Coordinates of C-alpha atoms in Angstrom, one line a residue:
X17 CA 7.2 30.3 -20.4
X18 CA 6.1 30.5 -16.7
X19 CA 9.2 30.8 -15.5
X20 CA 9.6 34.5 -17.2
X21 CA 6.7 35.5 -16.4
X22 CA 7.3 34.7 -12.4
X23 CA 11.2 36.8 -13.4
X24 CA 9.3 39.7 -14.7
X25 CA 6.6 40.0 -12.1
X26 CA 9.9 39.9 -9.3
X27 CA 11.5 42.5 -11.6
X28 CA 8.2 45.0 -11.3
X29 CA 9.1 47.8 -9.4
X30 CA 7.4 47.1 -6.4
X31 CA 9.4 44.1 -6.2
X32 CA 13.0 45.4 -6.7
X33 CA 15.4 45.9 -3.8
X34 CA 17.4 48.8 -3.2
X35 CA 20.6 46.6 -4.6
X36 CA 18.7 46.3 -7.8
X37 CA 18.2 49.6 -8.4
X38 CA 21.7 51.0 -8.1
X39 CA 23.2 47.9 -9.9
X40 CA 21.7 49.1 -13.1
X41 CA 22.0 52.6 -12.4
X42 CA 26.2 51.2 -11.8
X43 CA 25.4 49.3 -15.5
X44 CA 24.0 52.7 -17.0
X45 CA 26.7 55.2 -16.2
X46 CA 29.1 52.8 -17.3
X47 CA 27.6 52.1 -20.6
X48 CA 27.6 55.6 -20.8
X49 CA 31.3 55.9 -20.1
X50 CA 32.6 53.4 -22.3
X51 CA 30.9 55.4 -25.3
X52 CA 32.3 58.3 -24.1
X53 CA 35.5 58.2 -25.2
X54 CA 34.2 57.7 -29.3
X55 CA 32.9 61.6 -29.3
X56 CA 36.7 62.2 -28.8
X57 CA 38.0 61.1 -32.3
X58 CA 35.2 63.1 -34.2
X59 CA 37.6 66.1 -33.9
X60 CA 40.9 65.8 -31.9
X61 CA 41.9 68.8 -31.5
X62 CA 38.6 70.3 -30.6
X63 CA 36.3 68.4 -28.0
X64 CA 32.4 67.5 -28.2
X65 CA 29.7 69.7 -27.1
X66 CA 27.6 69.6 -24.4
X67 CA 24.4 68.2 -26.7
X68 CA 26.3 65.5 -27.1
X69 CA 26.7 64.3 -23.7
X70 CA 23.5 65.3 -23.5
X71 CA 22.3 63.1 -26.2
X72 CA 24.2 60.1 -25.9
X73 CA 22.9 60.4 -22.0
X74 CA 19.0 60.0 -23.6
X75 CA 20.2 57.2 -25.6
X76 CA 21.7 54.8 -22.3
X77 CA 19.7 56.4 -19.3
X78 CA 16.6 53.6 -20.3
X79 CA 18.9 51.1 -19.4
X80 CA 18.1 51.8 -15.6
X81 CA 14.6 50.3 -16.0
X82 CA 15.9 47.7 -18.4
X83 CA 15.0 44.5 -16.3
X84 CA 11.1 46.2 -16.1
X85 CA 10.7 46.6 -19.9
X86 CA 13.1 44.9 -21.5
X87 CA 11.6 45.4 -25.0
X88 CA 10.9 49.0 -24.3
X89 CA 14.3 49.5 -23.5
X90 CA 15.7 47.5 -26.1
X91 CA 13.4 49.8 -29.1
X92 CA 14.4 53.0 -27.4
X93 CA 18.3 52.5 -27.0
X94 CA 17.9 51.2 -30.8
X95 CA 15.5 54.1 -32.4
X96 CA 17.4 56.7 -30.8
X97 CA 20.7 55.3 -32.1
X98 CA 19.7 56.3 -35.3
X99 CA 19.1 59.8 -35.8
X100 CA 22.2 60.0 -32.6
X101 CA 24.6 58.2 -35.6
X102 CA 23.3 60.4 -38.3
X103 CA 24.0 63.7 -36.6
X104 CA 26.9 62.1 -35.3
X105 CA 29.2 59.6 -37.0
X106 CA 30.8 58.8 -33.6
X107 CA 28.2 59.1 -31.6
X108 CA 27.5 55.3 -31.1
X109 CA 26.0 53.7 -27.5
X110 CA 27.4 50.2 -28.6
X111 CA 27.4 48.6 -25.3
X112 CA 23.7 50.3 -24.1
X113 CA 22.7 47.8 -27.2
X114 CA 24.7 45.0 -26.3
X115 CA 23.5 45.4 -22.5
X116 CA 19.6 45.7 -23.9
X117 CA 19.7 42.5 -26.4
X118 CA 21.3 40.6 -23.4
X119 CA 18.2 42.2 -21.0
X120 CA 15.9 40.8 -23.8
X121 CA 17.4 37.3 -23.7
X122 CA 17.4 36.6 -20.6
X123 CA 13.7 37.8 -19.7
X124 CA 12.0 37.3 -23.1
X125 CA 10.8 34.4 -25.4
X126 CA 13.2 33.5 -27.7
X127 CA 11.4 34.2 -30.9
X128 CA 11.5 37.9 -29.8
X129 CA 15.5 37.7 -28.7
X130 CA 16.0 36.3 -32.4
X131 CA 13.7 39.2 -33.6
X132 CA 16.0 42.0 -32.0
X133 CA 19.2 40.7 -32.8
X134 CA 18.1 40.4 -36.8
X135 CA 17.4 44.2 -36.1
X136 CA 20.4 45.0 -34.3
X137 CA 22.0 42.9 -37.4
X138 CA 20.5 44.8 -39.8
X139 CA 21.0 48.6 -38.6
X140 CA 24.5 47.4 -38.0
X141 CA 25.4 46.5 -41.5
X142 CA 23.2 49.1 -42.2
X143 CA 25.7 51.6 -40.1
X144 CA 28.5 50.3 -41.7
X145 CA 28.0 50.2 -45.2
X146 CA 27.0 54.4 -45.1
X147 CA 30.6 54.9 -43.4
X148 CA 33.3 55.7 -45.2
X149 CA 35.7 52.8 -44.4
X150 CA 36.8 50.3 -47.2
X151 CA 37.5 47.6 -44.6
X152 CA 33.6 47.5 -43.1
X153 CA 33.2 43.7 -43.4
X154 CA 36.2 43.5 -40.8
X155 CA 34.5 45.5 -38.3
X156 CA 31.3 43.5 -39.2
X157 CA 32.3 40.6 -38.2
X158 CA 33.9 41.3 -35.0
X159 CA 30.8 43.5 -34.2
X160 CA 28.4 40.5 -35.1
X161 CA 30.7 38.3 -32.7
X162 CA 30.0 40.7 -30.3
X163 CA 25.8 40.3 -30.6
X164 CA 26.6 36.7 -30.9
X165 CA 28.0 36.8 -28.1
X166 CA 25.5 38.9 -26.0
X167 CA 22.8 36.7 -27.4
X168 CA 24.7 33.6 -26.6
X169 CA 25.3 34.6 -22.9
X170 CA 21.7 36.1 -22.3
X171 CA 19.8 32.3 -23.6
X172 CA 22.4 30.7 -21.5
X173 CA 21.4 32.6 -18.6
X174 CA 17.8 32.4 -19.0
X175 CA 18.0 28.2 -20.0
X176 CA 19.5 28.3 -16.1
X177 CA 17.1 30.7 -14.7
X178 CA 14.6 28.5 -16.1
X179 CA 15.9 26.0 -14.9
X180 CA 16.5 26.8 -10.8
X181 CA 12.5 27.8 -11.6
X182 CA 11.6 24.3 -12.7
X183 CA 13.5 23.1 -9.5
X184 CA 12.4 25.1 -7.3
X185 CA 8.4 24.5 -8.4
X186 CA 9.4 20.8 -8.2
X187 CA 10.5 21.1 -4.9
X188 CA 7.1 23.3 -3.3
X189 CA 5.5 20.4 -5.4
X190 CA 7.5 17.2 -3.8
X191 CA 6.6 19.2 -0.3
X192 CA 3.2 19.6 -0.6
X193 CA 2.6 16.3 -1.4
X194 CA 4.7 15.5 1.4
X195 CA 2.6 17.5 3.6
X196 CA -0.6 15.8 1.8
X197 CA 0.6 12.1 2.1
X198 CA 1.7 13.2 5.9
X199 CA -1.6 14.3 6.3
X200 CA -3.3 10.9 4.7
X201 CA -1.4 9.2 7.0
X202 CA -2.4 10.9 10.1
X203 CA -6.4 10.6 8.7
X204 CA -5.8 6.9 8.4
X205 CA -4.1 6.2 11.8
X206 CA -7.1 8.5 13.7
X207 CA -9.7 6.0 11.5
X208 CA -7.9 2.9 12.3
X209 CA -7.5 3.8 16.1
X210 CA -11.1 5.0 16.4
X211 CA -12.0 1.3 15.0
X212 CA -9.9 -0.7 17.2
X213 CA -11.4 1.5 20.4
X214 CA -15.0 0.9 18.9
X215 CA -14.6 -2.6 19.1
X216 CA -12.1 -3.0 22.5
X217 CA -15.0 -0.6 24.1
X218 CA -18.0 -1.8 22.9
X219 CA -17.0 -5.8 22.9
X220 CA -15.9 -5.5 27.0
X221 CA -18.6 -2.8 27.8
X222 CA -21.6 -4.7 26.1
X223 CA -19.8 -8.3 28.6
X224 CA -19.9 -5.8 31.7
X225 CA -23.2 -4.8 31.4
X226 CA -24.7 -8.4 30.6
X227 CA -22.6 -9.8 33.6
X228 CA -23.7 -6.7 36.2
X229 CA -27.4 -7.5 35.3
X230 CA -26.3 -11.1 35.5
X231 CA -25.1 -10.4 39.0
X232 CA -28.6 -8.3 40.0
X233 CA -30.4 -11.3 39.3
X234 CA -28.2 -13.5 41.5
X235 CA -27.8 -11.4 44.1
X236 CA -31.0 -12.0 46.1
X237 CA -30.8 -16.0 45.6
X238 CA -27.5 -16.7 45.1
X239 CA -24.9 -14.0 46.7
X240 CA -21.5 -16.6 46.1
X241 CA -22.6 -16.7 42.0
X242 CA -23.2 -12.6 42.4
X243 CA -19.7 -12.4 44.0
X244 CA -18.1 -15.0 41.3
X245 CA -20.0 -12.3 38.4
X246 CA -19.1 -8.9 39.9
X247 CA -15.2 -10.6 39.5
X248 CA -15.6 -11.1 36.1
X249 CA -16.7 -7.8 35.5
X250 CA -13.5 -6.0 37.2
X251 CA -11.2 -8.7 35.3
X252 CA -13.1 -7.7 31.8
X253 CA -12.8 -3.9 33.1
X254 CA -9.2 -4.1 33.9
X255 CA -9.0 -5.9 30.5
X256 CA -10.5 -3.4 28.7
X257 CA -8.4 -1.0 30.2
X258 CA -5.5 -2.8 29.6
X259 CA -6.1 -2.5 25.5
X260 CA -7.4 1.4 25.6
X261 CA -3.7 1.7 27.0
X262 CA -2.2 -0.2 24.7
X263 CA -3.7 1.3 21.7
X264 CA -3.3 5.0 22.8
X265 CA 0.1 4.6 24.2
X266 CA 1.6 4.7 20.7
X267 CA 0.3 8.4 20.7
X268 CA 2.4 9.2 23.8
X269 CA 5.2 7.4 22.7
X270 CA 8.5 10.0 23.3
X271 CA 10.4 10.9 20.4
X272 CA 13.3 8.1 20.0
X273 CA 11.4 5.6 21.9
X274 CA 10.7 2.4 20.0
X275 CA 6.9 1.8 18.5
X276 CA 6.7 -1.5 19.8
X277 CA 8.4 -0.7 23.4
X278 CA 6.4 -1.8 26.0
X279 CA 2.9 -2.8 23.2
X280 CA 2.1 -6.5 23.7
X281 CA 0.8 -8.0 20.3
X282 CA -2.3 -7.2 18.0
X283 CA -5.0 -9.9 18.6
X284 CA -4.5 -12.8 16.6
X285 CA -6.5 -16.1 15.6
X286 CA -4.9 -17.6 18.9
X287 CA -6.7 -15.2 20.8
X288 CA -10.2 -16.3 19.6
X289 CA -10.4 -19.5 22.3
X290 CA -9.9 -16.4 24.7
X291 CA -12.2 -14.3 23.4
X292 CA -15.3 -16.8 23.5
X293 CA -14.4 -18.0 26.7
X294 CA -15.3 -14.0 27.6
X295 CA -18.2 -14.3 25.9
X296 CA -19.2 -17.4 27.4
X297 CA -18.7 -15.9 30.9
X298 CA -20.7 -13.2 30.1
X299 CA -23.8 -15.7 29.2
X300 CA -23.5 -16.3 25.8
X301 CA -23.2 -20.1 25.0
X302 CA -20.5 -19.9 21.9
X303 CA -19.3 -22.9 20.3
X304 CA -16.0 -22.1 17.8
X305 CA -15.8 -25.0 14.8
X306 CA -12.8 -25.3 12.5
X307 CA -12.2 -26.9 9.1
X308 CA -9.6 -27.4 7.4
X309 CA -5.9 -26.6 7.8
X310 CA -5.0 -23.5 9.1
X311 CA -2.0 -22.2 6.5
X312 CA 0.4 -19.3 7.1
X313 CA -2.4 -16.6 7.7
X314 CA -1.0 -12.8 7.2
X315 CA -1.5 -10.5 10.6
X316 CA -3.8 -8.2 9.1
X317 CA -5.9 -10.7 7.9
X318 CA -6.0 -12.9 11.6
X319 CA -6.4 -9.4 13.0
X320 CA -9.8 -9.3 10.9
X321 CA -11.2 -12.3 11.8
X322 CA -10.5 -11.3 16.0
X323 CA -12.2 -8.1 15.2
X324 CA -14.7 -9.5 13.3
X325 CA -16.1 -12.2 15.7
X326 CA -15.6 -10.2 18.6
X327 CA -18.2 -6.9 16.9
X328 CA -20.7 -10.2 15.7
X329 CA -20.4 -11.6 18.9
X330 CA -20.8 -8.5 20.6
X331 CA -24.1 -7.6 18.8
X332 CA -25.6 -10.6 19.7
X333 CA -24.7 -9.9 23.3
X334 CA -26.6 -7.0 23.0
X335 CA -29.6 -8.3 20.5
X336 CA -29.7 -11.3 20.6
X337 CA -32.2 -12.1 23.9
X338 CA -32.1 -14.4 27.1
X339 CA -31.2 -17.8 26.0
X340 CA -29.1 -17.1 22.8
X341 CA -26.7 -19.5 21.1
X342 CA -23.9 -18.7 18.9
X343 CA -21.5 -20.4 17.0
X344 CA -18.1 -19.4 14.9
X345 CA -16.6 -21.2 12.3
X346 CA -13.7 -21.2 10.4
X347 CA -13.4 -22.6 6.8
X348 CA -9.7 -22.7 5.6
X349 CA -10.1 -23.2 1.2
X350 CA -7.1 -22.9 -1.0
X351 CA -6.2 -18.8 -1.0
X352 CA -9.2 -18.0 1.1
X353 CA -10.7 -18.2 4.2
X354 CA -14.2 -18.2 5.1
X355 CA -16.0 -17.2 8.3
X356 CA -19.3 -17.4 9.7
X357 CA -21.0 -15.9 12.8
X358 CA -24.6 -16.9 13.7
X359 CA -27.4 -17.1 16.7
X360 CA -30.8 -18.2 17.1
X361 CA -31.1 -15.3 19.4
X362 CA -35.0 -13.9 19.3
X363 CA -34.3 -10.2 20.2
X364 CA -33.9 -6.9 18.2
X365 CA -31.4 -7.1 15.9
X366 CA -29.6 -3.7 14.5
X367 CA -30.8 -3.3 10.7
X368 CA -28.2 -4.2 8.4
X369 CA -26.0 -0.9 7.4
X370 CA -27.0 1.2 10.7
X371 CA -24.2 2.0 13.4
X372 CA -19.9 2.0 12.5
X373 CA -19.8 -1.8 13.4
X374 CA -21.1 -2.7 10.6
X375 CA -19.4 -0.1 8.4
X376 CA -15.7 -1.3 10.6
X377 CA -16.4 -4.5 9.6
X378 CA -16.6 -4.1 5.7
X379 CA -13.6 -1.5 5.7
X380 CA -11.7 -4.6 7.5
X381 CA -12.3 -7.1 5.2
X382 CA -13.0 -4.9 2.0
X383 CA -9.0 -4.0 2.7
X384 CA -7.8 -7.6 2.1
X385 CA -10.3 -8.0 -0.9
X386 CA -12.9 -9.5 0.9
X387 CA -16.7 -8.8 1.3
X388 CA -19.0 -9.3 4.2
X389 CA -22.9 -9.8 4.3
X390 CA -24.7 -9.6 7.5
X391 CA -28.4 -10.3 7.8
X392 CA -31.5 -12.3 9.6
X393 CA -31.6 -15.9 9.4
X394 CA -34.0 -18.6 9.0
X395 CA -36.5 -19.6 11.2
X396 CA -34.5 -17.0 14.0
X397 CA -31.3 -14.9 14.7
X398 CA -28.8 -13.6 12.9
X399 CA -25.8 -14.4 10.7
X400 CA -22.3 -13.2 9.6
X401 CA -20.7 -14.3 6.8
X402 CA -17.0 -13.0 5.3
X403 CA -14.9 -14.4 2.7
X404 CA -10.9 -13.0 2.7
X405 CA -8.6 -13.6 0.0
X406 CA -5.2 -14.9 2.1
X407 CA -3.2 -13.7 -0.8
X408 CA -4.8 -10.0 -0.5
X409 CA -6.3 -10.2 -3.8
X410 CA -10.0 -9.3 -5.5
X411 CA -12.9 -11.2 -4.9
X412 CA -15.8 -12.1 -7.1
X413 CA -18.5 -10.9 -4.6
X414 CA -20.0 -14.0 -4.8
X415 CA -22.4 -14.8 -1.7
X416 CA -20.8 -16.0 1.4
X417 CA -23.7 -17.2 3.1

């Protein structure tokens, strides 16, 4: 059992305490002391010798180390009894033996506890049947109660030792998982925030630069349409730091304070007439097209749309060439909804599977059992495709495109 073997390595004497030690030193002299008193009624009228003192002091003084080597103890305080009885009818450590078997069960297996108390059976019988008493059986059984008894109490005691183990491993268990699942949690918050400031960062940064080059080239000619630019870039800027804010506020947030104090709301499907608008101002010409009827779409998922238009459209702000065109639609099916993103832009796009937005992209819609293909289109550009289960559930990985 492991739990006795943890007992016995805390009971090794470089792990006992000071209050250990003279407990059973307290236990030895008074085992001794209670079978004193037998050498008296060998001979009343003359009392023991020294050598048996002496003797009956070997027999008990093992019981000091007792909780160390209980089955050492146990054979020793047993052998010795022996030739002690045999030299000396009255000269019986009865307790010392009770005190051992009880040591034995409460730190040992219990095949050897049942194997010293059929000893200590046996050499008792044993000791009674070569007195010279006619009533022996009486004294048999009340001494058998008495091993009964120890053995009882010692299983008894090491079934709840055992026990207080098996509760306290749980709980080291239940708090290490604690401390594990804590842990997962903080992992997946620092990988969700770094993907929500990928896209906020890149999506407004990638609309300030193409508007500041935008204003460059109007600046000699036109210095008005310059002016009118350079504003949208400090209202994207502002906007952009508007949402780092948001999103890192809730790691400032004061103990007590609500999460969703002072937050305004994760971007929706509402938000996407903003968001191309943006994009249009930044000299993209996007068109948004939706079919169907739009059901009751979960947050998460109308969050993963946002994010996922506003990464394609981002990349084609910054692939796609002078004189792109892009469009986004929206395909509401029963349980699913589809979404496309594509330009006949004629610059560099990013290979398929380089960069995180890319990688962001298929953790977002991979989460609510979707799958995502990117890729070149024909004659020109580049295209988007998702599909995301509305119901959170598996898809066949069919292709989207």
């Amino acid at each position: 059992m492991p739990s006795m073997r943890m007992l016995r390595q805390a009971e090794c004497p470089a792990n006992r305490t000071a209050g250990r030690w003279a407990f059973d030193a307290l236990v030895t002299v008074v085992a001794w002391g209670l079978a004193v008193p037998g050498l008296f009624h060998s001979e009343p009228h003359s009392p023991p010798g020294p050598a048996a003192f002496v003797v009956l002091a070997l027999v008990v003084a093992p019981l000091l180390v007792r909780r160390i080597w209980p089955l050492p103890v146990f054979g020793w305080i047993l052998a010795a009894s022996i030739p002690a009885f045999l030299w000396n009818r009255h000269l019986v450590a009865g307790v010392a033996l009770l005190i051992a078997l009880y040591t034995v069960a409460t730190l040992q297996s219990r095949r050897d506890t049942l194997a010293c108390a059929g000893v200590l059976e046996l050499a008792l019988v044993t000791a009674l049947l070569l007195s010279d008493g006619g009533d022996w059986w009486f004294a048999a059984i009340f001494l058998s109660g008495m091993i009964a008894a120890a053995l009882g109490l010692g299983l008894y005691f090491a079934t709840r030792r055992a026990y207080l183990a098996e509760l306290r491993d749980r709980a080291d268990r239940l708090e290490r998982e604690r401390d594990q699942q804590a842990a997962l949690a903080v992992a997946a918050e620092r990988t969700r925030i770094a993907r929500e400031m990928h896209d906020i960062v890149a999506h407004h940064l990638t609309v300030m630069i193409t508007l500041s080059e935008a204003a460059v080239a109007a600046s000699a000619s036109s210095p008005e349409r310059a002016t009118d630019v350079m504003s949208s870039v400090s209202a994207t800027g502002r906007r952009a730091l508007a949402d780092t804010r948001r999103l890192l506020g809730v790691l400032r947030q004061p103990p007590g304070q609500d999460p969703g104090e002072g937050l305004h709301p994760v971007p929706d499907l509402a938000q996407l007439d903003a968001l191309i608008e943006q994009v249009r101002s930044a000299g993209l010409d996007t068109t948004l097209e939706i079919h169907g009827s739009a059901p009751d779409v979960p947050a998460g998922v109308q969050l993963t749309v946002y994010r996922l238009v506003q990464e394609a459209l981002t990349n084609t702000l910054k692939h796609g060439g002078p004189g792109a065109r892009a469009t986004v639609r929206l395909r509401y099916l029963p349980g699913e909804l589809l979404v496309d993103i594509d330009d006949d832009g004629a610059g560099a796009a990013a290979p398929a599977g380089v960069g995180g937005g890319l990688l962001g992209m298929r953790e977002r819609v991979h989460a609510y059992g979707g799958d995502v293909q990117a890729g070149p289109r024909t004659p020109g550009g580049w295209k988007v495709s998702a599909r995301l289960h509305l119901d959170g559930g598996d898809l066949d990985g069919g292709d989207t495109a």
